[in-house]
């Protein structure tokens, strides 16, 4: 059995950020990754994806952005290359192609079964990603012609079967995919549920600049009335385009994207949509107005600026056939779940999620990192995971000191 004081599961930005912090503290550790470094960006994202957070915000511990384009948005490929360089530069002990299939308590520590053999550790950190398992809410019952995929399986317009596309979900992924497909000449129907509209730029700054300056990004989970519901909030309706353009319901309609309400159900090859489009849009406009007013108050702006509201079509499709040839593909941009079946059962809450407070679970020596609202609003962001990693590294150092630092 191989041994390390600390096993980190997952070599995305969270696992690497923590590896940097542990390495700097001289703590023996290994990072086990079932794929390659940054696997999620490599195999679960569309080809043209750019980060929607600006370069200046995407600092990792020991790697602040010092390039020539702080306000730019890195492509997926450049970001992947940067993650690999980060791991290489700090000689991080990453073992790729190793899937952890179970992690159980054993004495004072843990035993992890992996696809390549067993490991023992005094501490384990779960950095397997908030966006782990694609969430698809409905089966395409009775569909003979259309096929369904999750947004994480979408690659490019040319790789879809011919025909129209129904995109379900109007948060960051859904609106970007709808935009790309419409620009490629596809007929796109967008099923719109709860979403958060914000302008890419506001009062001459990127919106993330304001969200950081107003303290929004650093908002602590503990300070929220309902942290669980905050964890389920939709992602911001934003894109990282080189021209910093907005991509939202207002920009999609002139491209020919048809809007409709939430998917209510699918039966016998037909999708039914709710008549809630106006209500969803109104809720998003109200939320946007509250956020922008807060920013304006912070900025001391005397004169209000009004954004044009999204125009809701007076009538829209409430039913769509999946068998009449009009829709070839349904893309579910409906978010993600996590699967912790491999993990020590006593670490899980009743709903199967990892139970923790600020990344510290109830199982001594077991930690979490990179999950949404782990400690604060930006915990799952590239630029937010670093301070969480520092905090978890400090917790681990205390745990190892209490239990002796030598490997089990
Ligand atoms: C489409 C999309 C766009 C995004 N854009 C941005 C953005 O622009 N800016 C931003 O800040 N955030 C963005 N995010 C949010 C977040 O930064 C990403 O989800 C990011 O991948 C999270 O990094 P992570 O290290 O926490 O998890 P992941 O990148 O998901 O890494 C987890 C790793 O764990 C591995 N793993 C999982 N289970 C096991 C196992 N049992 N054994 C071994 N290895 C395992 C996986 O293969 C994976 O490599 C985006 C998310 C999505 C879905």
XYZ file of C-alpha atoms and ligand atoms in Angstrom:
461
model
C 0.000 0.000 0.000
C 1.316 3.462 -0.901
C 1.317 6.132 1.810
C 1.133 9.904 2.036
C 0.264 12.191 4.925
C -2.392 13.846 2.759
C -4.234 12.566 -0.309
C -5.979 15.213 -2.418
C -8.610 13.726 -4.748
C -8.856 15.726 -7.979
C -6.359 17.819 -9.955
C -8.532 20.719 -11.042
C -7.705 24.206 -9.870
C -8.809 23.351 -6.299
C -6.568 20.299 -5.910
C -3.604 22.135 -7.447
C -4.110 25.261 -5.314
C -4.064 23.104 -2.185
C -1.024 21.170 -3.404
C 0.797 24.494 -3.711
C -0.131 25.472 -0.139
C 0.819 22.070 1.335
C 4.072 22.004 -0.656
C 5.020 25.425 0.685
C 4.315 24.221 4.236
C 6.469 21.119 3.665
C 3.523 18.752 4.138
C 3.860 15.369 2.461
C 0.986 14.828 0.010
C -0.123 13.403 -3.326
C -2.843 14.525 -5.769
C -4.775 11.632 -7.337
C -6.553 12.465 -10.607
C -8.637 10.011 -12.604
C -7.949 11.806 -15.892
C -5.348 14.448 -16.650
C -4.678 17.786 -14.943
C -7.705 20.040 -15.495
C -9.685 17.085 -16.843
C -13.021 18.881 -16.490
C -11.940 21.738 -18.773
C -10.412 19.227 -21.171
C -13.354 16.865 -21.692
C -16.482 18.518 -20.291
C -16.491 21.879 -22.070
C -17.292 23.140 -25.536
C -14.398 23.947 -27.870
C -14.839 27.725 -28.069
C -15.285 28.186 -24.303
C -13.578 31.171 -22.748
C -13.441 31.821 -19.033
C -16.129 34.286 -18.023
C -13.978 35.641 -15.208
C -11.380 38.209 -16.325
C -7.669 37.361 -16.135
C -6.959 39.674 -13.186
C -9.460 37.714 -11.100
C -8.133 34.242 -11.920
C -5.108 34.173 -9.623
C -4.099 30.916 -7.952
C -1.789 30.761 -4.894
C 1.733 31.612 -6.078
C 0.445 32.487 -9.555
C -1.007 35.991 -9.801
C -1.885 37.120 -13.323
C 1.009 39.178 -14.681
C 0.315 38.963 -18.419
C -0.382 41.813 -20.835
C -4.192 41.488 -20.866
C -5.621 41.689 -17.324
C -9.126 42.473 -18.597
C -9.120 39.643 -21.170
C -10.783 36.253 -20.961
C -8.580 33.189 -21.423
C -9.657 30.420 -23.771
C -10.176 26.962 -22.356
C -6.972 25.741 -24.045
C -4.837 28.556 -22.648
C -6.249 28.025 -19.157
C -5.532 24.284 -19.395
C -1.970 25.030 -20.435
C -1.659 27.434 -17.476
C -2.878 24.755 -15.059
C -0.294 22.293 -16.401
C 2.445 24.921 -16.152
C 1.348 25.727 -12.575
C 1.627 22.055 -11.554
C 4.973 21.663 -13.331
C 6.535 24.859 -12.016
C 5.867 23.933 -8.393
C 6.660 20.237 -9.001
C 3.297 19.167 -7.658
C 3.060 15.428 -6.915
C 0.132 14.692 -9.253
C -0.619 11.095 -10.224
C -2.846 11.062 -13.312
C -5.068 8.181 -14.444
C -5.807 7.170 -10.830
C -9.491 7.027 -9.908
C -10.352 6.862 -6.232
C -13.161 4.316 -5.971
C -13.529 4.267 -2.187
C -12.258 6.142 0.837
C -12.899 4.711 4.296
C -11.687 5.493 7.807
C -9.016 3.119 9.072
C -7.688 3.681 12.598
C -6.573 7.317 12.876
C -6.486 7.783 9.108
C -7.961 6.587 5.828
C -7.566 3.832 3.261
C -8.321 4.753 -0.346
C -8.927 2.098 -2.993
C -7.996 3.332 -6.434
C -7.980 2.017 -9.975
C -4.233 1.409 -9.601
C -3.956 0.137 -5.997
C -4.506 1.230 -2.412
C -3.249 4.333 -0.565
C -3.265 5.155 3.116
C -3.342 8.714 4.421
C -3.742 10.665 7.632
C -5.875 13.271 5.919
C -7.946 13.325 2.717
C -9.214 16.329 0.771
C -12.156 15.965 -1.599
C -11.501 18.349 -4.512
C -13.617 16.513 -7.071
C -15.479 19.590 -8.309
C -18.906 21.136 -7.823
C -19.759 20.450 -11.488
C -19.204 16.722 -11.245
C -22.219 14.821 -12.574
C -24.408 16.235 -15.374
C -27.946 16.844 -14.188
C -30.680 15.989 -16.705
C -34.139 16.473 -15.188
C -36.278 14.640 -17.796
C -35.867 11.620 -20.090
C -36.818 12.216 -23.756
C -39.852 9.961 -23.458
C -41.110 8.793 -26.847
C -38.532 10.805 -28.863
C -37.651 8.964 -32.071
C -35.824 11.722 -33.945
C -34.295 14.115 -31.404
C -31.422 13.075 -29.177
C -30.493 14.606 -25.854
C -27.093 15.629 -24.513
C -25.907 17.581 -21.501
C -24.148 20.933 -21.970
C -20.932 19.250 -20.793
C -21.140 16.969 -23.861
C -21.678 19.780 -26.370
C -18.561 20.588 -28.415
C -19.462 22.760 -31.452
C -22.376 23.417 -33.855
C -20.837 21.236 -36.582
C -20.725 18.221 -34.286
C -24.503 18.173 -33.724
C -26.906 16.281 -35.972
C -28.729 18.520 -38.458
C -31.901 20.314 -37.408
C -33.071 22.751 -34.796
C -31.808 22.715 -31.225
C -33.718 23.100 -28.004
C -31.422 24.467 -25.288
C -32.875 24.000 -21.813
C -31.552 26.453 -19.230
C -30.601 30.114 -19.662
C -27.689 30.538 -17.287
C -24.042 30.958 -18.382
C -23.723 27.704 -20.364
C -27.206 27.793 -21.910
C -27.017 31.346 -23.256
C -23.472 30.882 -24.624
C -24.388 27.647 -26.392
C -27.608 29.184 -27.779
C -25.604 32.186 -29.019
C -23.000 30.009 -30.775
C -25.640 27.801 -32.411
C -27.754 30.723 -33.615
C -24.674 32.425 -35.104
C -23.914 29.147 -36.902
C -27.339 29.344 -38.558
C -29.190 26.829 -36.364
C -32.791 27.344 -35.365
C -32.640 27.580 -31.569
C -35.416 27.426 -28.993
C -34.295 28.422 -25.482
C -36.252 27.180 -22.500
C -35.834 29.834 -19.812
C -36.161 29.149 -16.093
C -34.760 31.005 -13.094
C -31.713 33.019 -14.143
C -29.568 35.978 -13.105
C -29.037 38.756 -15.654
C -26.134 41.166 -15.228
C -24.252 43.408 -17.669
C -20.711 42.374 -18.569
C -19.535 45.933 -17.935
C -21.049 48.540 -15.651
C -19.873 52.115 -15.181
C -16.667 51.460 -17.177
C -15.601 48.403 -15.140
C -16.062 44.672 -15.506
C -19.020 43.491 -13.402
C -16.694 41.216 -11.402
C -14.697 44.282 -10.360
C -17.829 45.664 -8.750
C -18.823 42.313 -7.262
C -15.392 42.088 -5.652
C -15.238 45.723 -4.479
C -18.702 45.609 -2.923
C -17.682 42.498 -0.964
C -20.179 40.357 -2.823
C -17.676 37.683 -3.897
C -16.292 37.337 -0.377
C -19.745 37.036 1.202
C -19.576 34.209 3.731
C -21.936 31.253 3.623
C -22.526 31.779 7.375
C -23.834 35.309 6.792
C -26.632 34.199 4.468
C -30.135 33.525 5.689
C -30.259 30.323 3.595
C -26.845 29.023 2.491
C -28.362 25.850 0.992
C -30.576 27.814 -1.380
C -27.611 30.096 -2.259
C -25.686 26.958 -3.290
C -28.462 26.198 -5.779
C -28.600 29.708 -7.315
C -28.154 29.785 -11.114
C -24.779 30.917 -12.468
C -24.529 34.498 -13.759
C -25.776 34.994 -17.326
C -22.366 36.134 -18.594
C -19.808 35.255 -21.282
C -16.116 36.123 -21.624
C -16.094 37.422 -25.177
C -13.036 39.321 -26.447
C -15.242 42.378 -27.067
C -16.776 42.100 -23.556
C -20.225 41.972 -25.155
C -23.275 40.883 -23.212
C -24.816 37.533 -24.026
C -28.320 37.328 -22.599
C -31.967 37.023 -23.591
C -31.927 40.535 -25.068
C -28.970 39.769 -27.370
C -30.227 36.299 -28.332
C -33.625 37.368 -29.668
C -32.246 39.471 -32.570
C -30.206 36.381 -33.564
C -33.498 34.530 -34.032
C -33.438 32.531 -30.785
C -37.004 31.722 -29.737
C -37.687 31.981 -26.023
C -40.098 29.808 -24.103
C -40.827 28.851 -20.471
C -39.458 26.102 -18.240
C -39.802 22.485 -19.325
C -42.843 21.089 -17.497
C -42.614 17.521 -18.713
C -41.982 15.195 -21.659
C -44.357 12.467 -22.783
C -44.973 10.602 -26.040
C -42.340 12.556 -27.942
C -43.685 15.958 -26.956
C -42.217 18.564 -24.594
C -44.548 20.799 -22.610
C -43.338 24.220 -21.448
C -44.738 26.290 -18.604
C -46.233 29.708 -19.296
C -43.794 31.312 -16.850
C -41.454 33.167 -19.230
C -42.680 36.632 -18.231
C -42.431 35.779 -14.530
C -38.874 34.395 -14.886
C -37.762 37.452 -16.850
C -39.421 39.839 -14.369
C -37.705 38.117 -11.429
C -34.316 38.372 -13.184
C -34.867 42.054 -14.026
C -35.808 42.805 -10.409
C -32.742 40.994 -9.084
C -30.504 42.793 -11.571
C -32.012 46.162 -10.563
C -31.309 45.418 -6.873
C -27.689 44.436 -7.558
C -26.986 47.390 -9.827
C -28.599 49.811 -7.365
C -26.336 48.380 -4.642
C -23.299 48.905 -6.878
C -24.410 52.445 -7.710
C -24.829 53.278 -4.016
C -21.346 51.890 -3.357
C -19.939 53.905 -6.262
C -21.725 57.042 -5.086
C -23.185 57.421 -8.573
C -25.575 60.345 -8.638
C -27.325 59.600 -11.910
C -28.986 56.200 -12.374
C -28.455 54.269 -15.618
C -31.298 52.080 -16.820
C -30.621 48.960 -18.841
C -33.144 48.102 -21.522
C -35.365 45.362 -20.122
C -35.673 42.026 -21.906
C -38.698 42.058 -24.206
C -40.943 39.080 -23.545
C -42.671 37.811 -26.704
C -46.457 38.137 -26.489
C -46.856 34.487 -27.459
C -44.436 31.590 -27.505
C -44.405 27.845 -28.063
C -45.901 25.843 -25.202
C -45.463 22.454 -26.882
C -42.759 21.081 -29.141
C -42.669 17.783 -30.972
C -39.488 15.762 -30.769
C -40.579 13.674 -33.756
C -41.608 16.109 -36.507
C -38.006 16.886 -37.578
C -37.972 20.456 -36.282
C -35.721 19.641 -33.302
C -32.701 17.379 -33.831
C -31.029 17.884 -30.455
C -32.015 18.811 -26.930
C -29.137 20.289 -24.911
C -29.667 20.228 -21.162
C -27.843 23.210 -19.690
C -29.456 22.378 -16.373
C -26.490 22.154 -14.033
C -24.687 19.473 -12.112
C -24.890 17.180 -9.124
C -22.170 15.421 -7.199
C -21.730 11.733 -6.415
C -20.002 10.839 -3.171
C -20.937 7.145 -3.073
C -17.210 6.332 -2.915
C -16.684 8.341 0.236
C -16.818 7.484 3.940
C -20.617 7.354 4.521
C -20.465 9.172 7.865
C -19.230 12.279 5.997
C -22.447 12.619 3.991
C -25.676 14.426 4.819
C -29.127 12.931 4.241
C -29.278 14.350 0.686
C -25.992 12.628 -0.251
C -23.945 15.840 -0.277
C -20.668 16.137 1.620
C -21.515 17.619 5.032
C -18.987 20.248 6.130
C -18.538 23.610 7.745
C -16.045 25.848 5.950
C -14.621 22.753 4.235
C -14.057 20.841 7.483
C -16.202 17.699 7.683
C -17.366 15.944 10.845
C -14.881 13.120 10.130
C -11.492 14.072 11.648
C -8.925 14.485 8.859
C -11.472 14.715 6.000
C -11.791 18.046 4.168
C -13.569 19.533 1.150
C -12.387 22.185 -1.289
C -13.704 23.891 -4.425
C -17.418 23.373 -3.809
C -19.949 26.126 -4.274
C -20.208 28.381 -1.205
C -17.728 26.157 0.633
C -16.691 29.177 2.721
C -17.793 32.143 0.601
C -19.562 33.070 -2.612
C -16.479 32.639 -4.828
C -15.282 29.324 -3.337
C -15.848 27.450 -6.611
C -14.232 30.167 -8.747
C -10.635 30.036 -9.942
C -9.903 33.303 -8.161
C -11.702 32.278 -4.964
C -10.313 28.828 -4.295
C -6.843 30.069 -3.257
C -7.832 31.645 0.072
C -9.944 28.582 0.892
C -6.935 26.363 0.071
C -4.780 28.403 2.479
C -7.393 27.930 5.212
C -7.735 24.177 4.600
C -3.945 23.766 4.500
C -3.788 25.424 7.952
C -6.511 23.056 9.248
C -4.581 20.082 7.875
C -1.320 21.243 9.459
C -3.085 21.410 12.871
C -4.648 17.988 12.321
C -1.292 16.414 11.428
C 0.453 18.112 14.332
C -2.177 16.703 16.683
C -1.697 13.229 15.230
C 2.009 13.236 14.280
C 3.164 14.175 10.786
C 4.709 10.859 9.691
C 2.809 8.864 7.113
C 0.649 6.034 8.456
C -18.887 25.410 -18.285
C -18.230 26.003 -17.071
C -17.532 27.194 -17.177
C -16.927 27.752 -16.046
N -16.268 28.937 -16.190
C -15.661 29.486 -15.102
C -14.926 30.702 -15.224
O -14.862 31.300 -16.286
N -14.305 31.189 -14.114
C -14.361 30.570 -12.902
O -13.759 31.058 -11.944
N -15.073 29.420 -12.756
C -15.710 28.868 -13.815
N -16.416 27.679 -13.668
C -16.572 27.110 -12.308
C -15.329 26.334 -11.820
O -14.169 27.138 -11.927
C -15.122 25.045 -12.586
O -16.225 24.210 -12.361
C -13.837 24.309 -12.167
O -13.670 23.181 -12.988
C -13.836 23.881 -10.702
O -12.540 23.430 -10.373
P -12.330 22.296 -9.279
O -10.869 22.041 -9.174
O -13.067 22.631 -8.035
O -13.078 21.028 -9.896
P -12.837 20.277 -11.271
O -12.198 21.128 -12.284
O -14.136 19.641 -11.599
O -11.746 19.194 -10.864
C -12.065 18.031 -10.136
C -11.166 16.933 -10.638
O -11.400 15.780 -9.842
C -11.297 14.638 -10.672
N -12.013 13.570 -9.989
C -13.339 13.530 -9.706
N -13.631 12.393 -9.049
C -12.471 11.714 -8.910
C -12.129 10.459 -8.310
N -13.052 9.702 -7.684
N -10.823 10.059 -8.354
C -9.880 10.834 -8.954
N -10.157 12.019 -9.544
C -11.435 12.452 -9.503
C -11.919 15.087 -11.977
O -11.476 14.305 -13.077
C -11.452 16.535 -12.079
O -10.275 16.691 -12.834
C -17.025 27.104 -14.780
C -17.727 25.900 -14.680
C -18.332 25.355 -15.814
C -19.114 24.066 -15.669
